[in-house]
Amino acid sequence: MLTRIDHIGIACSNLDATVEFYRATYGFEVFHTEVNEEQGVREAMLKINGTSDGGASYLQLLEPTREDSAVGKWLAKNGEGVHHIAFGTADVDGDAEAIRGKGVRVLYDEPRIGSMGSRITFLHPKDCHGVLTELVTSAEPPADHSSAEH
Ligand code: V0V
Ligand code: CO
């Protein structure tokens, strides 16, 4: 069952400048940063609020590490902006299979590693009324809340 908004993914061309905008304008601080080479992103998670199911809600600021990555291609075509939404669930495997059974394309056969040790998969935007949709099961307990890049 999808129980919360885990994050909203925002594509940006300069992560440091975008982080500074969110800090200076709204007061959101960086909760965690990492590079995910498989996904081709350098990212900053800004925690918006905690939730009762052990997860939380974040903004995920994404800078591409390569032009041919999902975010790199999207930025070249659209410029900066909202790239995807992510729903939190305790069971990404079960929910992905159930959604696949409804005829929605799930992009991965098995969930992959996402931010902070989470397990993630994506639904094709063309099957979701134009919205790239991610499903996330957070690591338990959340893996690393430092701001160190690794
Ligand atoms: C592409 N399209 C989108 C879209 N990206 N529509 C809405 N939102 C997006 N973000 C549309 C695009 O305009 C095209 O429509 C069509 O889909 C095909 O796009 P394309 O440019 O030809 O690109 P593809 O097909 O090579 O790749 C699109 C997909 C790709 C969605 C398959 O972006 C993907 O695999 N995404 C999942 C991985 C990902 O996004 N990783 C980055 C975040 P028209 O022009 O044909 O009408 S990593 C992350 O979130 C992490 C690590 C985390 O949360 O922990
Ligand atoms: Co994401």
Short mmCIF file of N, CA and C and ligand atoms in Angstrom, two decimals:
data_model
loop_
_atom_site.label_atom_id
_atom_site.label_comp_id
_atom_site.label_asym_id
_atom_site.label_seq_id
_atom_site.Cartn_x
_atom_site.Cartn_y
_atom_site.Cartn_z
N MET A 1 0.84 -1.19 0.00
CA MET A 1 0.00 0.00 0.00
C MET A 1 0.88 1.25 0.00
N LEU A 2 0.52 2.18 -0.85
CA LEU A 2 1.27 3.43 -0.91
C LEU A 2 0.76 4.34 0.21
N THR A 3 1.64 4.76 1.10
CA THR A 3 1.19 5.42 2.33
C THR A 3 1.62 6.87 2.47
N ARG A 4 2.48 7.34 1.58
CA ARG A 4 2.92 8.73 1.74
C ARG A 4 3.60 9.20 0.48
N ILE A 5 3.82 10.51 0.40
CA ILE A 5 4.73 11.04 -0.63
C ILE A 5 6.13 10.93 -0.04
N ASP A 6 6.97 10.10 -0.63
CA ASP A 6 8.35 10.00 -0.14
C ASP A 6 9.14 11.22 -0.58
N HIS A 7 9.09 11.53 -1.88
CA HIS A 7 9.77 12.73 -2.33
C HIS A 7 9.23 13.22 -3.66
N ILE A 8 9.59 14.44 -3.96
CA ILE A 8 9.37 15.02 -5.28
C ILE A 8 10.76 15.25 -5.86
N GLY A 9 11.02 14.68 -7.03
CA GLY A 9 12.33 14.80 -7.67
C GLY A 9 12.36 16.01 -8.58
N ILE A 10 13.34 16.85 -8.38
CA ILE A 10 13.45 18.11 -9.13
C ILE A 10 14.79 18.12 -9.87
N ALA A 11 14.73 18.23 -11.18
CA ALA A 11 15.95 18.25 -11.99
C ALA A 11 16.54 19.66 -12.01
N CYS A 12 17.84 19.74 -11.78
CA CYS A 12 18.50 21.05 -11.79
C CYS A 12 19.85 20.92 -12.50
N SER A 13 20.30 22.03 -13.05
CA SER A 13 21.58 21.99 -13.76
C SER A 13 22.75 22.30 -12.83
N ASN A 14 22.50 22.92 -11.70
CA ASN A 14 23.57 23.23 -10.74
C ASN A 14 23.08 22.92 -9.34
N LEU A 15 23.49 21.77 -8.80
CA LEU A 15 22.96 21.33 -7.51
C LEU A 15 23.26 22.32 -6.40
N ASP A 16 24.49 22.81 -6.35
CA ASP A 16 24.86 23.70 -5.25
C ASP A 16 24.02 24.97 -5.27
N ALA A 17 23.82 25.54 -6.45
CA ALA A 17 23.02 26.77 -6.56
C ALA A 17 21.56 26.51 -6.19
N THR A 18 21.06 25.34 -6.55
CA THR A 18 19.66 25.02 -6.26
C THR A 18 19.47 24.76 -4.77
N VAL A 19 20.42 24.05 -4.17
CA VAL A 19 20.39 23.85 -2.71
C VAL A 19 20.37 25.20 -2.00
N GLU A 20 21.20 26.11 -2.49
CA GLU A 20 21.28 27.43 -1.85
C GLU A 20 19.96 28.20 -2.00
N PHE A 21 19.30 28.05 -3.17
CA PHE A 21 17.99 28.69 -3.35
C PHE A 21 17.00 28.17 -2.32
N TYR A 22 16.92 26.86 -2.14
CA TYR A 22 15.95 26.29 -1.20
C TYR A 22 16.28 26.67 0.25
N ARG A 23 17.59 26.83 0.54
CA ARG A 23 17.99 27.24 1.89
C ARG A 23 17.64 28.70 2.13
N ALA A 24 18.07 29.56 1.20
CA ALA A 24 17.90 31.00 1.40
C ALA A 24 16.44 31.43 1.31
N THR A 25 15.67 30.76 0.44
CA THR A 25 14.29 31.19 0.20
C THR A 25 13.32 30.61 1.22
N TYR A 26 13.49 29.32 1.55
CA TYR A 26 12.51 28.64 2.41
C TYR A 26 13.08 28.19 3.74
N GLY A 27 14.41 28.17 3.86
CA GLY A 27 15.01 27.68 5.10
C GLY A 27 15.16 26.17 5.14
N PHE A 28 15.00 25.46 4.01
CA PHE A 28 15.20 23.99 4.00
C PHE A 28 16.69 23.70 4.00
N GLU A 29 17.11 22.81 4.91
CA GLU A 29 18.51 22.43 5.00
C GLU A 29 18.72 21.07 4.33
N VAL A 30 19.95 20.84 3.89
CA VAL A 30 20.28 19.53 3.30
C VAL A 30 20.33 18.48 4.40
N PHE A 31 19.60 17.38 4.19
CA PHE A 31 19.54 16.28 5.14
C PHE A 31 20.54 15.20 4.77
N HIS A 32 20.80 15.06 3.46
CA HIS A 32 21.65 13.97 2.98
C HIS A 32 22.04 14.28 1.54
N THR A 33 23.28 13.97 1.17
CA THR A 33 23.64 14.05 -0.25
C THR A 33 24.34 12.76 -0.65
N GLU A 34 24.22 12.40 -1.90
CA GLU A 34 24.96 11.24 -2.41
C GLU A 34 25.03 11.30 -3.92
N VAL A 35 25.95 10.50 -4.46
CA VAL A 35 26.02 10.28 -5.90
C VAL A 35 25.54 8.86 -6.16
N ASN A 36 24.61 8.71 -7.10
CA ASN A 36 24.14 7.39 -7.51
C ASN A 36 24.59 7.19 -8.96
N GLU A 37 25.70 6.46 -9.12
CA GLU A 37 26.28 6.31 -10.47
C GLU A 37 25.36 5.54 -11.40
N GLU A 38 24.67 4.54 -10.86
CA GLU A 38 23.77 3.75 -11.72
C GLU A 38 22.69 4.65 -12.33
N GLN A 39 22.15 5.57 -11.53
CA GLN A 39 21.10 6.46 -12.01
C GLN A 39 21.67 7.70 -12.69
N GLY A 40 22.97 7.95 -12.52
CA GLY A 40 23.59 9.11 -13.16
C GLY A 40 23.18 10.43 -12.52
N VAL A 41 23.07 10.44 -11.19
CA VAL A 41 22.67 11.67 -10.50
C VAL A 41 23.56 11.96 -9.30
N ARG A 42 23.74 13.27 -9.05
CA ARG A 42 24.22 13.76 -7.77
C ARG A 42 23.00 14.42 -7.14
N GLU A 43 22.72 14.05 -5.88
CA GLU A 43 21.43 14.48 -5.34
C GLU A 43 21.56 15.02 -3.92
N ALA A 44 20.63 15.88 -3.58
CA ALA A 44 20.50 16.39 -2.21
C ALA A 44 19.07 16.15 -1.77
N MET A 45 18.92 15.56 -0.58
CA MET A 45 17.60 15.34 0.00
C MET A 45 17.35 16.43 1.04
N LEU A 46 16.25 17.16 0.89
CA LEU A 46 15.84 18.18 1.85
C LEU A 46 14.61 17.63 2.57
N LYS A 47 14.72 17.38 3.87
CA LYS A 47 13.60 16.76 4.59
C LYS A 47 12.52 17.79 4.88
N ILE A 48 11.30 17.47 4.48
CA ILE A 48 10.19 18.40 4.70
C ILE A 48 9.45 18.05 5.98
N ASN A 49 9.16 16.76 6.19
CA ASN A 49 8.53 16.34 7.44
C ASN A 49 8.67 14.84 7.63
N GLY A 50 8.62 14.40 8.89
CA GLY A 50 8.62 12.98 9.21
C GLY A 50 7.19 12.46 9.15
N THR A 51 7.03 11.14 8.99
CA THR A 51 5.68 10.57 8.96
C THR A 51 5.62 9.39 9.92
N SER A 52 4.41 8.91 10.21
CA SER A 52 4.23 7.93 11.27
C SER A 52 4.62 6.52 10.85
N ASP A 53 4.86 6.27 9.56
CA ASP A 53 5.19 4.91 9.12
C ASP A 53 6.69 4.64 9.05
N GLY A 54 7.48 5.48 9.70
CA GLY A 54 8.92 5.28 9.72
C GLY A 54 9.63 5.97 8.59
N GLY A 55 8.89 6.50 7.65
CA GLY A 55 9.50 7.21 6.54
C GLY A 55 9.43 8.72 6.75
N ALA A 56 9.62 9.45 5.69
CA ALA A 56 9.57 10.90 5.76
C ALA A 56 9.26 11.41 4.37
N SER A 57 9.11 12.72 4.25
CA SER A 57 8.90 13.34 2.95
C SER A 57 10.04 14.31 2.66
N TYR A 58 10.50 14.28 1.44
CA TYR A 58 11.68 15.06 1.04
C TYR A 58 11.43 15.77 -0.29
N LEU A 59 12.23 16.79 -0.54
CA LEU A 59 12.49 17.23 -1.90
C LEU A 59 13.80 16.58 -2.31
N GLN A 60 13.87 16.05 -3.50
CA GLN A 60 15.09 15.42 -4.00
C GLN A 60 15.60 16.26 -5.17
N LEU A 61 16.67 16.99 -4.93
CA LEU A 61 17.25 17.83 -5.98
C LEU A 61 18.27 16.99 -6.73
N LEU A 62 18.16 16.97 -8.06
CA LEU A 62 18.93 16.03 -8.90
C LEU A 62 19.72 16.78 -9.96
N GLU A 63 21.03 16.60 -9.94
CA GLU A 63 21.90 17.14 -10.99
C GLU A 63 22.47 15.95 -11.75
N PRO A 64 22.39 15.94 -13.07
CA PRO A 64 22.92 14.78 -13.81
C PRO A 64 24.44 14.69 -13.72
N THR A 65 24.97 13.47 -13.66
CA THR A 65 26.42 13.28 -13.72
C THR A 65 26.86 12.97 -15.15
N ARG A 66 25.90 12.65 -16.02
CA ARG A 66 26.22 12.41 -17.43
C ARG A 66 25.04 12.85 -18.29
N GLU A 67 25.36 13.30 -19.51
CA GLU A 67 24.31 13.82 -20.39
C GLU A 67 23.33 12.74 -20.83
N ASP A 68 23.80 11.48 -20.90
CA ASP A 68 22.92 10.43 -21.40
C ASP A 68 22.12 9.75 -20.30
N SER A 69 22.14 10.31 -19.08
CA SER A 69 21.33 9.77 -17.99
C SER A 69 19.88 10.22 -18.14
N ALA A 70 18.98 9.61 -17.36
CA ALA A 70 17.56 9.99 -17.43
C ALA A 70 17.38 11.48 -17.16
N VAL A 71 18.03 11.97 -16.11
CA VAL A 71 17.87 13.39 -15.76
C VAL A 71 18.59 14.28 -16.78
N GLY A 72 19.75 13.84 -17.27
CA GLY A 72 20.48 14.62 -18.26
C GLY A 72 19.66 14.80 -19.54
N LYS A 73 19.06 13.72 -20.01
CA LYS A 73 18.24 13.79 -21.22
C LYS A 73 17.02 14.68 -20.99
N TRP A 74 16.43 14.52 -19.82
CA TRP A 74 15.21 15.29 -19.51
C TRP A 74 15.51 16.78 -19.42
N LEU A 75 16.65 17.12 -18.79
CA LEU A 75 17.04 18.54 -18.65
C LEU A 75 17.29 19.17 -20.01
N ALA A 76 17.97 18.41 -20.89
CA ALA A 76 18.29 18.96 -22.22
C ALA A 76 17.01 19.28 -22.98
N LYS A 77 15.98 18.48 -22.75
CA LYS A 77 14.72 18.65 -23.49
C LYS A 77 13.81 19.69 -22.84
N ASN A 78 13.76 19.68 -21.50
CA ASN A 78 12.74 20.48 -20.79
C ASN A 78 13.29 21.63 -19.96
N GLY A 79 14.57 21.62 -19.66
CA GLY A 79 15.09 22.58 -18.69
C GLY A 79 14.76 22.14 -17.27
N GLU A 80 15.11 22.97 -16.31
CA GLU A 80 14.93 22.62 -14.91
C GLU A 80 13.44 22.50 -14.55
N GLY A 81 13.14 21.64 -13.58
CA GLY A 81 11.75 21.53 -13.13
C GLY A 81 11.47 20.20 -12.47
N VAL A 82 10.18 19.98 -12.16
CA VAL A 82 9.78 18.74 -11.49
C VAL A 82 9.97 17.57 -12.45
N HIS A 83 10.70 16.56 -12.01
CA HIS A 83 11.05 15.42 -12.86
C HIS A 83 10.22 14.18 -12.52
N HIS A 84 9.98 13.92 -11.24
CA HIS A 84 9.18 12.75 -10.87
C HIS A 84 8.59 12.92 -9.48
N ILE A 85 7.57 12.10 -9.20
CA ILE A 85 7.07 12.01 -7.83
C ILE A 85 7.31 10.59 -7.35
N ALA A 86 7.50 10.46 -6.04
CA ALA A 86 7.79 9.14 -5.46
C ALA A 86 6.84 8.88 -4.30
N PHE A 87 6.16 7.72 -4.37
CA PHE A 87 5.27 7.29 -3.29
C PHE A 87 6.01 6.31 -2.39
N GLY A 88 5.83 6.44 -1.08
CA GLY A 88 6.43 5.53 -0.12
C GLY A 88 5.52 4.34 0.15
N THR A 89 6.14 3.18 0.34
CA THR A 89 5.42 1.95 0.65
C THR A 89 6.32 1.06 1.50
N ALA A 90 5.74 0.23 2.34
CA ALA A 90 6.53 -0.74 3.10
C ALA A 90 6.92 -1.92 2.21
N ASP A 91 6.32 -2.07 1.03
CA ASP A 91 6.51 -3.27 0.20
C ASP A 91 6.59 -2.89 -1.28
N VAL A 92 7.76 -2.38 -1.68
CA VAL A 92 7.90 -1.94 -3.08
C VAL A 92 7.75 -3.13 -4.04
N ASP A 93 8.22 -4.31 -3.65
CA ASP A 93 8.11 -5.47 -4.54
C ASP A 93 6.64 -5.82 -4.81
N GLY A 94 5.88 -5.94 -3.74
CA GLY A 94 4.47 -6.33 -3.86
C GLY A 94 3.66 -5.27 -4.59
N ASP A 95 3.89 -4.02 -4.26
CA ASP A 95 3.11 -2.96 -4.91
C ASP A 95 3.47 -2.85 -6.39
N ALA A 96 4.76 -3.01 -6.72
CA ALA A 96 5.16 -2.93 -8.13
C ALA A 96 4.50 -4.06 -8.92
N GLU A 97 4.47 -5.27 -8.35
CA GLU A 97 3.84 -6.39 -9.05
C GLU A 97 2.35 -6.17 -9.24
N ALA A 98 1.71 -5.65 -8.20
CA ALA A 98 0.26 -5.40 -8.29
C ALA A 98 -0.02 -4.35 -9.36
N ILE A 99 0.81 -3.33 -9.43
CA ILE A 99 0.60 -2.26 -10.41
C ILE A 99 0.91 -2.77 -11.82
N ARG A 100 1.95 -3.61 -11.93
CA ARG A 100 2.27 -4.23 -13.22
C ARG A 100 1.07 -5.04 -13.72
N GLY A 101 0.41 -5.71 -12.78
CA GLY A 101 -0.76 -6.52 -13.13
C GLY A 101 -1.93 -5.70 -13.65
N LYS A 102 -1.89 -4.41 -13.39
CA LYS A 102 -2.96 -3.53 -13.90
C LYS A 102 -2.61 -2.95 -15.27
N GLY A 103 -1.46 -3.40 -15.83
CA GLY A 103 -1.11 -3.00 -17.18
C GLY A 103 -0.22 -1.78 -17.27
N VAL A 104 0.30 -1.32 -16.14
CA VAL A 104 1.23 -0.18 -16.13
C VAL A 104 2.65 -0.73 -16.26
N ARG A 105 3.45 -0.14 -17.16
CA ARG A 105 4.83 -0.61 -17.30
C ARG A 105 5.66 -0.22 -16.08
N VAL A 106 6.23 -1.25 -15.42
CA VAL A 106 7.20 -1.04 -14.33
C VAL A 106 8.57 -1.18 -14.97
N LEU A 107 9.45 -0.21 -14.78
CA LEU A 107 10.67 -0.14 -15.59
C LEU A 107 11.72 -1.18 -15.20
N TYR A 108 11.71 -1.67 -13.96
CA TYR A 108 12.73 -2.63 -13.52
C TYR A 108 12.07 -3.95 -13.14
N ASP A 109 12.77 -5.06 -13.45
CA ASP A 109 12.27 -6.37 -13.02
C ASP A 109 12.35 -6.50 -11.51
N GLU A 110 13.43 -5.97 -10.94
CA GLU A 110 13.62 -5.98 -9.48
C GLU A 110 13.93 -4.56 -9.06
N PRO A 111 13.45 -4.12 -7.88
CA PRO A 111 13.81 -2.78 -7.41
C PRO A 111 15.32 -2.60 -7.32
N ARG A 112 15.77 -1.37 -7.54
CA ARG A 112 17.20 -1.03 -7.47
C ARG A 112 17.45 -0.15 -6.25
N ILE A 113 18.75 0.17 -6.05
CA ILE A 113 19.12 0.95 -4.86
C ILE A 113 18.90 2.43 -5.13
N GLY A 114 18.18 3.07 -4.21
CA GLY A 114 17.93 4.51 -4.29
C GLY A 114 18.56 5.25 -3.13
N SER A 115 18.12 6.46 -2.96
CA SER A 115 18.69 7.35 -1.95
C SER A 115 18.65 6.74 -0.55
N MET A 116 19.72 6.91 0.18
CA MET A 116 19.82 6.50 1.59
C MET A 116 19.54 5.01 1.78
N GLY A 117 19.95 4.21 0.80
CA GLY A 117 19.80 2.75 0.93
C GLY A 117 18.38 2.25 0.70
N SER A 118 17.53 3.10 0.14
CA SER A 118 16.15 2.68 -0.14
C SER A 118 16.14 1.72 -1.33
N ARG A 119 14.99 1.08 -1.56
CA ARG A 119 14.78 0.24 -2.74
C ARG A 119 13.70 0.91 -3.58
N ILE A 120 14.02 1.10 -4.89
CA ILE A 120 13.15 1.92 -5.73
C ILE A 120 12.84 1.24 -7.06
N THR A 121 11.69 1.60 -7.61
CA THR A 121 11.41 1.28 -9.00
C THR A 121 10.60 2.43 -9.59
N PHE A 122 10.45 2.41 -10.92
CA PHE A 122 9.75 3.50 -11.61
C PHE A 122 8.65 2.94 -12.50
N LEU A 123 7.59 3.74 -12.66
CA LEU A 123 6.49 3.44 -13.58
C LEU A 123 6.62 4.36 -14.78
N HIS A 124 6.35 3.84 -15.97
CA HIS A 124 6.57 4.64 -17.17
C HIS A 124 5.62 5.84 -17.21
N PRO A 125 6.15 7.04 -17.46
CA PRO A 125 5.28 8.24 -17.44
C PRO A 125 4.14 8.18 -18.44
N LYS A 126 4.37 7.46 -19.57
CA LYS A 126 3.32 7.40 -20.59
C LYS A 126 2.13 6.57 -20.14
N ASP A 127 2.33 5.73 -19.10
CA ASP A 127 1.22 4.93 -18.54
C ASP A 127 0.62 5.61 -17.32
N CYS A 128 1.16 6.77 -16.93
CA CYS A 128 0.74 7.45 -15.69
C CYS A 128 0.34 8.90 -15.99
N HIS A 129 -0.32 9.10 -17.10
CA HIS A 129 -0.82 10.44 -17.44
C HIS A 129 0.28 11.49 -17.40
N GLY A 130 1.47 11.09 -17.90
CA GLY A 130 2.55 12.06 -18.08
C GLY A 130 3.44 12.28 -16.88
N VAL A 131 3.23 11.50 -15.80
CA VAL A 131 4.03 11.70 -14.59
C VAL A 131 4.96 10.50 -14.38
N LEU A 132 6.26 10.72 -14.44
CA LEU A 132 7.21 9.67 -14.05
C LEU A 132 7.02 9.42 -12.56
N THR A 133 6.68 8.18 -12.21
CA THR A 133 6.27 7.84 -10.84
C THR A 133 7.21 6.79 -10.28
N GLU A 134 7.73 7.06 -9.09
CA GLU A 134 8.68 6.15 -8.42
C GLU A 134 7.99 5.55 -7.21
N LEU A 135 8.32 4.30 -6.90
CA LEU A 135 7.88 3.66 -5.67
C LEU A 135 9.11 3.42 -4.81
N VAL A 136 9.01 3.70 -3.52
CA VAL A 136 10.18 3.65 -2.62
C VAL A 136 9.86 2.91 -1.34
N THR A 137 10.72 1.98 -0.97
CA THR A 137 10.71 1.46 0.40
C THR A 137 11.98 1.94 1.07
N SER A 138 11.82 2.72 2.13
CA SER A 138 13.00 3.26 2.80
C SER A 138 13.78 2.17 3.50
N ALA A 139 15.09 2.42 3.66
CA ALA A 139 15.92 1.50 4.44
C ALA A 139 15.45 1.59 5.89
N GLU A 140 15.51 0.45 6.59
CA GLU A 140 15.11 0.44 8.01
C GLU A 140 16.27 -0.05 8.84
N PRO A 141 16.81 0.72 9.73
CA PRO A 141 16.52 2.13 9.91
C PRO A 141 17.19 2.92 8.80
N PRO A 142 16.78 4.17 8.55
CA PRO A 142 17.42 4.97 7.52
C PRO A 142 18.93 4.90 7.63
N ALA A 143 19.58 4.63 6.48
CA ALA A 143 20.99 4.26 6.47
C ALA A 143 21.95 5.32 6.97
N ASP A 144 21.91 6.48 6.41
CA ASP A 144 22.99 7.45 6.67
C ASP A 144 22.41 8.83 6.60
N HIS A 145 22.41 9.50 7.70
CA HIS A 145 21.83 10.84 7.72
C HIS A 145 22.88 11.92 7.76
N SER A 146 24.11 11.56 7.40
CA SER A 146 25.15 12.59 7.33
C SER A 146 25.06 13.28 5.98
N SER A 147 25.77 14.36 5.83
CA SER A 147 25.77 15.08 4.57
C SER A 147 26.99 14.72 3.72
N ALA A 148 27.75 13.73 4.14
CA ALA A 148 28.96 13.38 3.42
C ALA A 148 28.62 12.74 2.08
N GLU A 149 29.32 13.09 1.02
CA GLU A 149 29.13 12.43 -0.26
C GLU A 149 29.88 11.12 -0.23
N HIS A 150 29.28 10.09 -0.80
CA HIS A 150 29.98 8.82 -0.87
C HIS A 150 29.47 8.04 -2.04
C1 V0V B 1 10.65 11.22 -20.20
N1 V0V B 1 9.36 11.49 -20.44
C2 V0V B 1 8.81 11.98 -19.34
C3 V0V B 1 9.86 12.03 -18.38
N2 V0V B 1 10.98 11.53 -18.95
N3 V0V B 1 7.57 12.39 -19.06
C4 V0V B 1 7.34 12.86 -17.83
N4 V0V B 1 8.30 12.94 -16.87
C5 V0V B 1 9.55 12.54 -17.11
N5 V0V B 1 10.49 12.62 -16.16
C6 V0V B 1 8.65 11.30 -21.71
C7 V0V B 1 9.34 12.04 -22.84
O1 V0V B 1 8.90 13.38 -22.92
C8 V0V B 1 8.96 11.24 -24.05
O2 V0V B 1 7.67 11.59 -24.46
C9 V0V B 1 8.89 9.82 -23.51
O3 V0V B 1 8.69 9.93 -22.09
C10 V0V B 1 10.19 9.05 -23.75
O4 V0V B 1 11.23 9.85 -23.23
P1 V0V B 1 12.72 9.93 -23.79
O5 V0V B 1 13.18 11.32 -23.63
O6 V0V B 1 12.79 9.28 -25.15
O7 V0V B 1 13.52 9.09 -22.74
P2 V0V B 1 13.64 7.54 -22.50
O8 V0V B 1 12.48 6.81 -23.07
O9 V0V B 1 15.01 7.10 -22.89
O10 V0V B 1 13.55 7.53 -20.91
C11 V0V B 1 12.40 7.88 -20.21
C12 V0V B 1 12.36 6.98 -18.95
C13 V0V B 1 13.68 7.22 -18.19
C14 V0V B 1 11.14 7.42 -18.12
C15 V0V B 1 12.20 5.52 -19.37
O11 V0V B 1 13.78 8.59 -17.85
C16 V0V B 1 13.84 6.39 -16.97
O12 V0V B 1 14.23 5.20 -17.05
N6 V0V B 1 13.57 6.94 -15.76
C17 V0V B 1 13.70 6.20 -14.52
C18 V0V B 1 15.04 6.46 -13.87
C19 V0V B 1 15.24 7.90 -13.46
O13 V0V B 1 14.47 8.78 -13.85
N7 V0V B 1 16.36 8.15 -12.69
C20 V0V B 1 16.68 9.49 -12.22
C21 V0V B 1 16.19 9.73 -10.86
P3 V0V B 1 7.34 12.00 -25.98
O14 V0V B 1 8.28 13.12 -26.31
O15 V0V B 1 7.64 10.73 -26.75
O16 V0V B 1 5.90 12.36 -25.97
S1 V0V B 1 17.10 8.74 -9.71
C22 V0V B 1 16.17 8.74 -8.25
O17 V0V B 1 15.01 9.28 -8.27
C23 V0V B 1 16.75 8.17 -7.11
C24 V0V B 1 18.13 7.63 -7.10
C25 V0V B 1 15.96 8.06 -5.86
O18 V0V B 1 14.85 8.55 -5.78
O19 V0V B 1 16.47 7.45 -4.88
CO CO B 2 13.63 9.83 -6.84
#
